[in-house]
Coordinates of C-alpha atoms in Angstrom, one line a residue:
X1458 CA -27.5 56.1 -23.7
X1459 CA -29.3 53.5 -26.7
X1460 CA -26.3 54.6 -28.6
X1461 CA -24.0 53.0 -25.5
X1462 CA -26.5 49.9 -25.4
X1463 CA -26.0 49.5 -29.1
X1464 CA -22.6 49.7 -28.8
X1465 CA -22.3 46.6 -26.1
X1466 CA -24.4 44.5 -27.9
X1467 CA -23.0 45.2 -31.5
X1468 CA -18.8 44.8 -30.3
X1469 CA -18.5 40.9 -29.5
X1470 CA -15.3 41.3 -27.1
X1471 CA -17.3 43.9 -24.7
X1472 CA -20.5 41.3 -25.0
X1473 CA -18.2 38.3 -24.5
X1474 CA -16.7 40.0 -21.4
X1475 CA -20.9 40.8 -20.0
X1476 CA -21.8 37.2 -20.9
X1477 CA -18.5 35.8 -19.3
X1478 CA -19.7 38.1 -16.2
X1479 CA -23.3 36.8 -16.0
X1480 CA -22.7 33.5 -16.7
X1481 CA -20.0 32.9 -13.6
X1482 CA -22.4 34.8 -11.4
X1483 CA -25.0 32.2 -12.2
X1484 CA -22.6 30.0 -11.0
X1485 CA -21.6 31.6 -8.3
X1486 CA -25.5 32.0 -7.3
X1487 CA -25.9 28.0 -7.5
X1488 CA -23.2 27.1 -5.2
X1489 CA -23.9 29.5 -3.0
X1490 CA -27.3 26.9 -2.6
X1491 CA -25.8 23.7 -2.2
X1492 CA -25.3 23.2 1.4
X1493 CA -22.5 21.1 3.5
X1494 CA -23.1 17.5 4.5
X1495 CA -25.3 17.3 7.0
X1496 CA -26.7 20.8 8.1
X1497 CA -30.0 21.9 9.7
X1498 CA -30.8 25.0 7.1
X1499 CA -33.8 26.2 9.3
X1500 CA -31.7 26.2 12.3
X1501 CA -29.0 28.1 10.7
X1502 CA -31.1 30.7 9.2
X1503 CA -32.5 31.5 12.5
X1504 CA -29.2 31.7 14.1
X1505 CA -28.0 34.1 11.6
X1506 CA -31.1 36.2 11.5
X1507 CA -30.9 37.2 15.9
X1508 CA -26.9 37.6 15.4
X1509 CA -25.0 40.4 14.2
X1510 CA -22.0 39.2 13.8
X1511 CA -22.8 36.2 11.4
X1512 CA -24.9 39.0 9.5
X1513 CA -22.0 41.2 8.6
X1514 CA -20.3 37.5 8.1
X1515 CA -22.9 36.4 6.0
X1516 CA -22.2 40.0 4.0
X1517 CA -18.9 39.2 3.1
X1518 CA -20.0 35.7 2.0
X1519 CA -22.5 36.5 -0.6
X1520 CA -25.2 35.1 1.7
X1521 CA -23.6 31.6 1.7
X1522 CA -23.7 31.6 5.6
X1523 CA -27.0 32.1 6.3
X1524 CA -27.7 28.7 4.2
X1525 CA -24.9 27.3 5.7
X1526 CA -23.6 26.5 2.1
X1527 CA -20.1 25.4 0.7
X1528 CA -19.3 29.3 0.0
X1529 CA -20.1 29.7 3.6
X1530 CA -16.5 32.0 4.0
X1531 CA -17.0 33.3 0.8
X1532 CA -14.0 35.1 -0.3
X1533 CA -13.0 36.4 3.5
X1534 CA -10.2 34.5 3.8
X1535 CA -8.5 36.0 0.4
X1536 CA -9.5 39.3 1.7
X1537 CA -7.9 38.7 5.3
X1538 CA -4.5 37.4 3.5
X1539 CA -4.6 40.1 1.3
X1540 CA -4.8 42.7 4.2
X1541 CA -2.0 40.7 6.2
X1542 CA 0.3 40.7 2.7
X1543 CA 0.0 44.6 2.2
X1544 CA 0.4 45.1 5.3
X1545 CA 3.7 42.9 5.1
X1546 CA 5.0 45.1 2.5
X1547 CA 4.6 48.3 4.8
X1548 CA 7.0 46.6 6.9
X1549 CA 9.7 44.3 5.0
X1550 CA 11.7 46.4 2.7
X1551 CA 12.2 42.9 0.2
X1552 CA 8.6 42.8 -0.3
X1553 CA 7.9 46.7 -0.8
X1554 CA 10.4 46.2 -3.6
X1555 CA 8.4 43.6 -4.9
X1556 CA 4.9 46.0 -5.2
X1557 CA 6.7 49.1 -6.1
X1558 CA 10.0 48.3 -8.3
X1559 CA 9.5 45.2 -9.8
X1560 CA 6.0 46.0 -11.8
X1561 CA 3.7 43.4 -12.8
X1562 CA 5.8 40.5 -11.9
X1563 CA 6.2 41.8 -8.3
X1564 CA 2.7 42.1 -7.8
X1565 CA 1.7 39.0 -9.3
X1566 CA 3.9 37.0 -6.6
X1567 CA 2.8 39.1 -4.2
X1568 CA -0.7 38.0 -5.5
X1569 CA 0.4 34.6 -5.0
X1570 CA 1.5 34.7 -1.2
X1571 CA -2.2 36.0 -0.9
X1572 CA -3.3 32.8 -2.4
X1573 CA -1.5 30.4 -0.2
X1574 CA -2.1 32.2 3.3
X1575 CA -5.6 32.4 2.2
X1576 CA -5.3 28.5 2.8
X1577 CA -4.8 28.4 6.4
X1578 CA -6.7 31.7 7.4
X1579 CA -9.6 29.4 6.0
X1580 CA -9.3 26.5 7.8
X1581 CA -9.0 28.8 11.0
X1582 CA -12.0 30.6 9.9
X1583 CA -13.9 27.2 9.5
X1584 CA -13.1 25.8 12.5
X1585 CA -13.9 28.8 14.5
X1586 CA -17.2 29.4 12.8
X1587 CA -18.4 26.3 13.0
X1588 CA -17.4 25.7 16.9
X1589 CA -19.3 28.7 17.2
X1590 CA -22.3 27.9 15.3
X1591 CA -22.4 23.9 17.4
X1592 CA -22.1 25.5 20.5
X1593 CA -24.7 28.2 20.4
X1594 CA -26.9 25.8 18.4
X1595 CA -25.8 22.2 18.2
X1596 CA -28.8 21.4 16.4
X1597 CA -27.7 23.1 13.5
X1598 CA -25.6 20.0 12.7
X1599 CA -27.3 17.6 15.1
X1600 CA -23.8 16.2 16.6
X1601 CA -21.0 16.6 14.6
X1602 CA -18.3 13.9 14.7
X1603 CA -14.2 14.6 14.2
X1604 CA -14.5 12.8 10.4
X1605 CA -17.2 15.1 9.8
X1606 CA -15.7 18.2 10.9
X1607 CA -12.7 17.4 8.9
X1608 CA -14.6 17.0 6.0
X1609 CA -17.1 19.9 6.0
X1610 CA -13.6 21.8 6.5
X1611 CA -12.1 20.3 3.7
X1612 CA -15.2 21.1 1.3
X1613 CA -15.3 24.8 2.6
X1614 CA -11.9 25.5 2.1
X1615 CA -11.8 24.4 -1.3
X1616 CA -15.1 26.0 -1.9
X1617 CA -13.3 29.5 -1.3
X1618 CA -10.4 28.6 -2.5
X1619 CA -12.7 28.1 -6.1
X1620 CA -14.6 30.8 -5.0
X1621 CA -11.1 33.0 -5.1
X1622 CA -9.9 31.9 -8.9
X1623 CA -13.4 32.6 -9.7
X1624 CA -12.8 36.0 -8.6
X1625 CA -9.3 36.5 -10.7
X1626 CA -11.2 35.4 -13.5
X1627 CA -13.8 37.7 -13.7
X1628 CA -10.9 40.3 -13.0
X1629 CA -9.1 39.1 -16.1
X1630 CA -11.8 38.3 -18.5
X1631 CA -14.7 40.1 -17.5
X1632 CA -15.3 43.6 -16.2
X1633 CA -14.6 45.1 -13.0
X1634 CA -13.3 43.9 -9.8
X1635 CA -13.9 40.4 -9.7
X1636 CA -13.9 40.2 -5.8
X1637 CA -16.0 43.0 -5.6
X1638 CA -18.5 42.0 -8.3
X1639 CA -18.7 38.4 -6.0
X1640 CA -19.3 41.1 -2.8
X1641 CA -22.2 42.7 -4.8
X1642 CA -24.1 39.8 -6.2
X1643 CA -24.2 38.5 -2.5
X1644 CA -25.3 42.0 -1.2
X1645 CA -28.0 42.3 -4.1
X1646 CA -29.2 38.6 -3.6
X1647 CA -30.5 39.3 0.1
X1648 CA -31.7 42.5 -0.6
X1649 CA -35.5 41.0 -1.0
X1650 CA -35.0 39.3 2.7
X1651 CA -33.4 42.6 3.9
X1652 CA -36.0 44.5 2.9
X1653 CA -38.9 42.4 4.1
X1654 CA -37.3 42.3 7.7
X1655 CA -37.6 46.2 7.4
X1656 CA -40.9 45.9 5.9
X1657 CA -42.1 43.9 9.2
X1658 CA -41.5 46.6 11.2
X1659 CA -43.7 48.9 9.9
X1660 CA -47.0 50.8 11.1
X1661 CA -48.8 53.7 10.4
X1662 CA -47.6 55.9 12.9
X1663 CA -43.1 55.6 11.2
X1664 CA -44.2 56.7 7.7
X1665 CA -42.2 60.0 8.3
X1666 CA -39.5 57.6 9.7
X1667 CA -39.2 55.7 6.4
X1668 CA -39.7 58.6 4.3
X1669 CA -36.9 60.2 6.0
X1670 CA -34.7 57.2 5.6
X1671 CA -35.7 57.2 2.0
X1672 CA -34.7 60.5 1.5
X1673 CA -31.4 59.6 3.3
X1674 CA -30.7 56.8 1.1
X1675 CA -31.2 59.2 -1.9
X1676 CA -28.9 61.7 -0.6
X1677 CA -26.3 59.2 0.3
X1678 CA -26.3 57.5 -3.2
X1679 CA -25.6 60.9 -5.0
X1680 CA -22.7 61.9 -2.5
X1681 CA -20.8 58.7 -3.6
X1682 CA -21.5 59.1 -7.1
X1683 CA -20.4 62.9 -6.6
X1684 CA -17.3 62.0 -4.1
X1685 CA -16.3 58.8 -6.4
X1686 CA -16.2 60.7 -9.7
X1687 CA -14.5 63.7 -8.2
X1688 CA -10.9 64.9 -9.5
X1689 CA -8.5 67.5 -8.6
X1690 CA -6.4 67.7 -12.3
X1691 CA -3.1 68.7 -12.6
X1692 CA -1.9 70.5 -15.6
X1693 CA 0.7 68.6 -17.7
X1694 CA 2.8 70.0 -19.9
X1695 CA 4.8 67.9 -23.2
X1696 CA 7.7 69.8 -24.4
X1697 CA 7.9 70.7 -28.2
X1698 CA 10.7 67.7 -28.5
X1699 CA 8.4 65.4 -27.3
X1700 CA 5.4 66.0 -29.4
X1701 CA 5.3 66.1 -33.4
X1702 CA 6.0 69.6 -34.8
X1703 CA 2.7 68.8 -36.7
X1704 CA 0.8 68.8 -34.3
X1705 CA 2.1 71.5 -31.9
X1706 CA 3.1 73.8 -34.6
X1707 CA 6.2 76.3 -34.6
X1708 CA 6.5 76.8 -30.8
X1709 CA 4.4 76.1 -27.6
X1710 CA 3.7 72.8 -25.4
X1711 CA 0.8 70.3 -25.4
X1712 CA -1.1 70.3 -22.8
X1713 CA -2.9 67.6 -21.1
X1714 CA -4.4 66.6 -17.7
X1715 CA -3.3 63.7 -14.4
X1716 CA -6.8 63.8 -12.5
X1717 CA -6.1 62.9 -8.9
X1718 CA -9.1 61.1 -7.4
X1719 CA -10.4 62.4 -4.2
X1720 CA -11.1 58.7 -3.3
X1721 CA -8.8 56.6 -5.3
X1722 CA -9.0 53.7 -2.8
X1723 CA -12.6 52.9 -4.0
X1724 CA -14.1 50.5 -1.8
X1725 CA -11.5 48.7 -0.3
X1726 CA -11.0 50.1 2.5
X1727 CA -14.7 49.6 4.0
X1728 CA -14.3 45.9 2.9
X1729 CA -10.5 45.8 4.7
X1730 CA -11.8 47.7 8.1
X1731 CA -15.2 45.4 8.7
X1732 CA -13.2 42.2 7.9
X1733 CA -10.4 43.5 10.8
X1734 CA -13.2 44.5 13.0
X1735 CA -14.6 41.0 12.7
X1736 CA -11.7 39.3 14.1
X1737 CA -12.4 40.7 18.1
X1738 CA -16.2 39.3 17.7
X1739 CA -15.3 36.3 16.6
X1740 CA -12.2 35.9 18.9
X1741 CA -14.9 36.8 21.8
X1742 CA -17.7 34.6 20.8
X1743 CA -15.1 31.7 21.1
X1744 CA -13.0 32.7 24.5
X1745 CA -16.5 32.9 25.6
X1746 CA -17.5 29.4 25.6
X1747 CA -13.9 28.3 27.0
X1748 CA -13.8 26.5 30.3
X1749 CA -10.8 28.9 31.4
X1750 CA -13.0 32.0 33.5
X1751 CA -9.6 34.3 32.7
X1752 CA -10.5 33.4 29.0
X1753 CA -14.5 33.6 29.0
X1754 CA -13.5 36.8 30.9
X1755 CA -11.9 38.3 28.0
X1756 CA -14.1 36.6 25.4
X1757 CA -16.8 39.0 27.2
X1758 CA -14.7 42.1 27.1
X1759 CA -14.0 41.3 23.1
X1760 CA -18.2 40.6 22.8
X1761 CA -19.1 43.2 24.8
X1762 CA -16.7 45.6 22.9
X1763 CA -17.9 44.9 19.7
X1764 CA -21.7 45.2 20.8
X1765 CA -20.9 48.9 21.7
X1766 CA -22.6 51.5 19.4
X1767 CA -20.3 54.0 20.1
X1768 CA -16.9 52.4 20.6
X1769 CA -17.8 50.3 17.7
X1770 CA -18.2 53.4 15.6
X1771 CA -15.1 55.7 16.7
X1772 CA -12.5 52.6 15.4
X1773 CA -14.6 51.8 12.6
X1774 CA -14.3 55.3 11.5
X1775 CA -10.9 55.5 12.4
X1776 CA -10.2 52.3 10.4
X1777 CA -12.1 53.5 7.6
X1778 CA -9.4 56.5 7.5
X1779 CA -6.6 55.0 7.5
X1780 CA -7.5 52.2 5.3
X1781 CA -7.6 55.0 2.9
X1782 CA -4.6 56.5 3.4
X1783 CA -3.1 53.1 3.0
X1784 CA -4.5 51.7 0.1
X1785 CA -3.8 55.1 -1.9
X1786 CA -0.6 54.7 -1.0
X1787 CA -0.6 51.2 -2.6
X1788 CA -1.7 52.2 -5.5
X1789 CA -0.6 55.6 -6.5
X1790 CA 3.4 56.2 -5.9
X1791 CA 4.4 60.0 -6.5
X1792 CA 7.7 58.8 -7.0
X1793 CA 7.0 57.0 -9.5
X1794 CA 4.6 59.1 -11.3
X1795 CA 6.9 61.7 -11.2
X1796 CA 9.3 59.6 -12.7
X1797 CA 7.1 58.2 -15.3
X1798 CA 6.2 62.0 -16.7
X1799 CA 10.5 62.6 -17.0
X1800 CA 10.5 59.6 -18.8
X1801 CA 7.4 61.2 -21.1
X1802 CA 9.2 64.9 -21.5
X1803 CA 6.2 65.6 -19.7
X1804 CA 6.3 67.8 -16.7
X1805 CA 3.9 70.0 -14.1
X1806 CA 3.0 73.3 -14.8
X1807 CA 5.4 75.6 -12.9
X1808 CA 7.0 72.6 -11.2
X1809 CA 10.3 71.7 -11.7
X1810 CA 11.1 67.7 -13.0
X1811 CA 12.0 65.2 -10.2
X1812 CA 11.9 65.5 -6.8
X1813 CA 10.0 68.9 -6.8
X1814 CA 7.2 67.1 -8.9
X1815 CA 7.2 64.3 -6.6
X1816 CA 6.7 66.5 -3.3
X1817 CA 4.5 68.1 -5.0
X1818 CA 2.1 65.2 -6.0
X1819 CA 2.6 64.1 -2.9
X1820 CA 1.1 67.2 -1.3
X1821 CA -1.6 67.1 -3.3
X1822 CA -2.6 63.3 -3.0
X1823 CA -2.6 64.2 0.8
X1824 CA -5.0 66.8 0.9
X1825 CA -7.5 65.0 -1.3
X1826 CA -7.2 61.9 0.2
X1827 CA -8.1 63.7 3.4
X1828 CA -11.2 64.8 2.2
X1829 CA -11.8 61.5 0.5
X1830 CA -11.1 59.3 3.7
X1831 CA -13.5 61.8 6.0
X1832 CA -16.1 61.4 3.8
X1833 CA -16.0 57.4 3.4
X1834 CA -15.4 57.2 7.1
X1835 CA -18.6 58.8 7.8
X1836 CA -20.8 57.3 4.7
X1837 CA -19.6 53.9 6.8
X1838 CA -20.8 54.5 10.3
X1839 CA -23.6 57.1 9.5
X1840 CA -25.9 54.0 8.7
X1841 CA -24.7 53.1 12.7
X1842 CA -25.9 56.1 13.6
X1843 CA -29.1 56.0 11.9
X1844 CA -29.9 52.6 13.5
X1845 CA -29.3 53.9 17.3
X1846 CA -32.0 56.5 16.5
X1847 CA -34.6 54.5 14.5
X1848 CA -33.5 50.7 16.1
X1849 CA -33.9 49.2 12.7
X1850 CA -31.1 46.5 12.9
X1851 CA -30.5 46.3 9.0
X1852 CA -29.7 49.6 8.5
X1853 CA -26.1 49.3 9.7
X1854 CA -25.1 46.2 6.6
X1855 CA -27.8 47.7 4.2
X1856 CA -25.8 51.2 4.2
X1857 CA -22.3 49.3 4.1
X1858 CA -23.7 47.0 1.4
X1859 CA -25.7 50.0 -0.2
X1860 CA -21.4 51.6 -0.6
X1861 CA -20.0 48.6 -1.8
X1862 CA -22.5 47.8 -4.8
X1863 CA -23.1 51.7 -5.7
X1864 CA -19.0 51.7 -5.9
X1865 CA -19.0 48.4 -7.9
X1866 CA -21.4 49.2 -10.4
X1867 CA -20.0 53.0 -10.9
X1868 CA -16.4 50.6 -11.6
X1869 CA -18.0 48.4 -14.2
X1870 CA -19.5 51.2 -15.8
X1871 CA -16.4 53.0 -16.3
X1872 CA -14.8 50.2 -17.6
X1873 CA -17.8 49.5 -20.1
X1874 CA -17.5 52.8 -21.0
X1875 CA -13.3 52.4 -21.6
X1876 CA -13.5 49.5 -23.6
X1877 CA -16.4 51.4 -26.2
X1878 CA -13.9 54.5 -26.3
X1879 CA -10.9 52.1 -27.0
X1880 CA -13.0 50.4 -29.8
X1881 CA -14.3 54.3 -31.2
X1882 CA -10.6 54.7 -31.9

């Protein structure tokens, strides 16, 4: 372990990339403090603090909402675009082609549509929250004229918008995700408020309570360190032409190793299903202050819907599991793999090159994808069921939060851990 710590502090690129890290979360920390024009922070705070929805909001802003600040959407919008883009290429052959056959270059302008729909999703998002926030309490603003709303808009939008290239950066010149690593920070940040809410709750008589929770949390930390670094391998063979005689000698293959990841999707698809499950609170918390009864009527269904423990639960899980299955589609193509070990004079043990070795990588991303999936869809709304029993409202983001930093952090890890190797050799 000192010899790893030695190791980042002694190689300037991988202490460049920390510093780089550090120093933009700093930033990232101080924005998230400056305020818009004009806003009540007391009021807000309060208003955040008895509802649910801004909470999982304020989540996915890094704890900008709950000061009302510029980073108030945080990086939602990108998220949301992102979602609606890969979704796009499920469903338009053009830009499939772009993801899957056209490499890096595909990807990057796919990356860029996600940049300009992230444009208008935030402006909706703006208005919508903060029609929200004035009607349910207009003293948060203390009457907020058209030039004003425009404005406050205008700021927030470009706020995320910075927030976004921030990300990318830390992606390309730090370590880790930078989107994720801007999720984490937040989480972490309102940990100590988290944790004194919690705190306020207590008596005497729900020490076994906490204990048990504490020896939940435990439990849950190691299964997704276990489940994240588990791998099914596949044994790969190089053919004698492929390979230096030297080092094969007279005869034989080299042998080698793909690992298939049980849950190769990471994180992403918690962050994708709470940011969908958002959108019918926040549609219903709107229709519900509409003057049209056939509206408020369905803003109350949409509420009442997403108030529901149970209901709330089965799609969560549901959208937990297919969010899987989706993103590990996106990122890991059998096809291609199978093409990209023909290419390499590589090929399976006992499988025969091409479409054989893509069926059977296929099968075998299915089954442990399946076990993957199950087990992220119930790490996510186990923390729900933990809070019907011991009524502790923070229990439900803590454990979602408590997934996406313990995933993070095992990511940046690795990645510290690559760069050393790379520099050993």
């Amino acid at each position: 372990m000192f010899n790893k710590i030695n190791a980042i502090f002694s190689d300037k690129t991988i202490r460049n990339r920390i510093l780089f890290v550090l120093a933009i979360l700093v930033i990232f920390r101080a924005l998230s403090a400056i305020p818009v024009p004009g806003v009540n922070v007391q009021a807000i705070k309060a208003l955040v603090d008895g509802n649910s929805f801004f909470q999982v909001l304020n989540l996915f802003s890094g704890g900008g909402l709950s000061a009302l600040s510029i980073l108030m959407l945080g990086v939602g919008p990108y998220i949301t675009a992102s979602i609606i883009i890969q979704l796009l290429t499920m469903v338009f052959p053009a830009m499939k082609e772009l993801q899957q056959e056209e490499g890096a270059a595909g990807r990057k302008k796919l990356s860029q549509y996600s940049r300009l729909l992230a444009v208008p999703i935030g402006f909706i998002q703006t208005f919508g929250i903060i029609t929200l926030i004035t009607r349910q309490s207009p003293e948060v603003f203390g009457g907020l004229t058209t030039f004003g709303f425009v404005q406050v808009a205008i700021i927030v939008v470009a706020a995320s918008i910075l927030l976004m290239w921030i990300g990318e950066r830390l992606t390309e010149f730090g370590i880790g995700n930078g989107i994720s690593l801007i999720i984490t920070i937040g989480i972490i940040a309102a940990l100590p408020q988290s944790l004194s809410r919690i705190l306020s709750t207590y008596d005497a008589s729900q020490l076994p309570l906490f204990i048990g929770i504490g020896i939940l949390s435990v439990a849950i930390i190691s299964l997704i360190v276990y489940i994240t670094e588990a791998e099914r391998p596949i044994e790969i063979n190089y053919a004698r032409q492929a390979r230096s005689l030297a080092t094969q000698g007279a005869g034989g293959s080299h042998k080698t190793y793909l690992p298939i990841k049980l849950n190769q999707a990471g994180v992403m698809p918690i962050i994708f299903a709470i940011t969908l499950l958002m959108f019918p609170s926040f549609l219903g918390n709107i229709l519900t202050l509409a003057s049209n009864p056939i509206l408020q009527s369905i803003g109350r269904f949409l509420t009442i819907w997403s108030q529901n423990p149970l209901t709330y639960g089965i799609v969560y899980f549901i959208l937990v599991f297919l969010f899987t299955y989706f993103y590990t589609a996106v990122t890991f193509d059998p096809k291609q793999m199978s093409e990209n070990l023909q290419k390499q004079g590589a090929f399976v043990s006992g499988i025969r090159p091409g479409d054989s070795t893509m069926d059977y990588l296929s099968r075998i991303v299915t089954r442990t994808t399946f076990i993957g999936a199950t087990f992220l869809a119930c790490i996510a709304v186990l923390p729900n069921v933990v809070q019907s029993f011991t009524n502790i409202a923070t229990v439900s983001i803590g454990g979602t939060g408590l997934l996406i930093v313990i995933s993070t952090l095992i990511d940046v890890v690795k990645k510290v851990n690559a760069q050393i190797s790379m520099r050993e050799y």
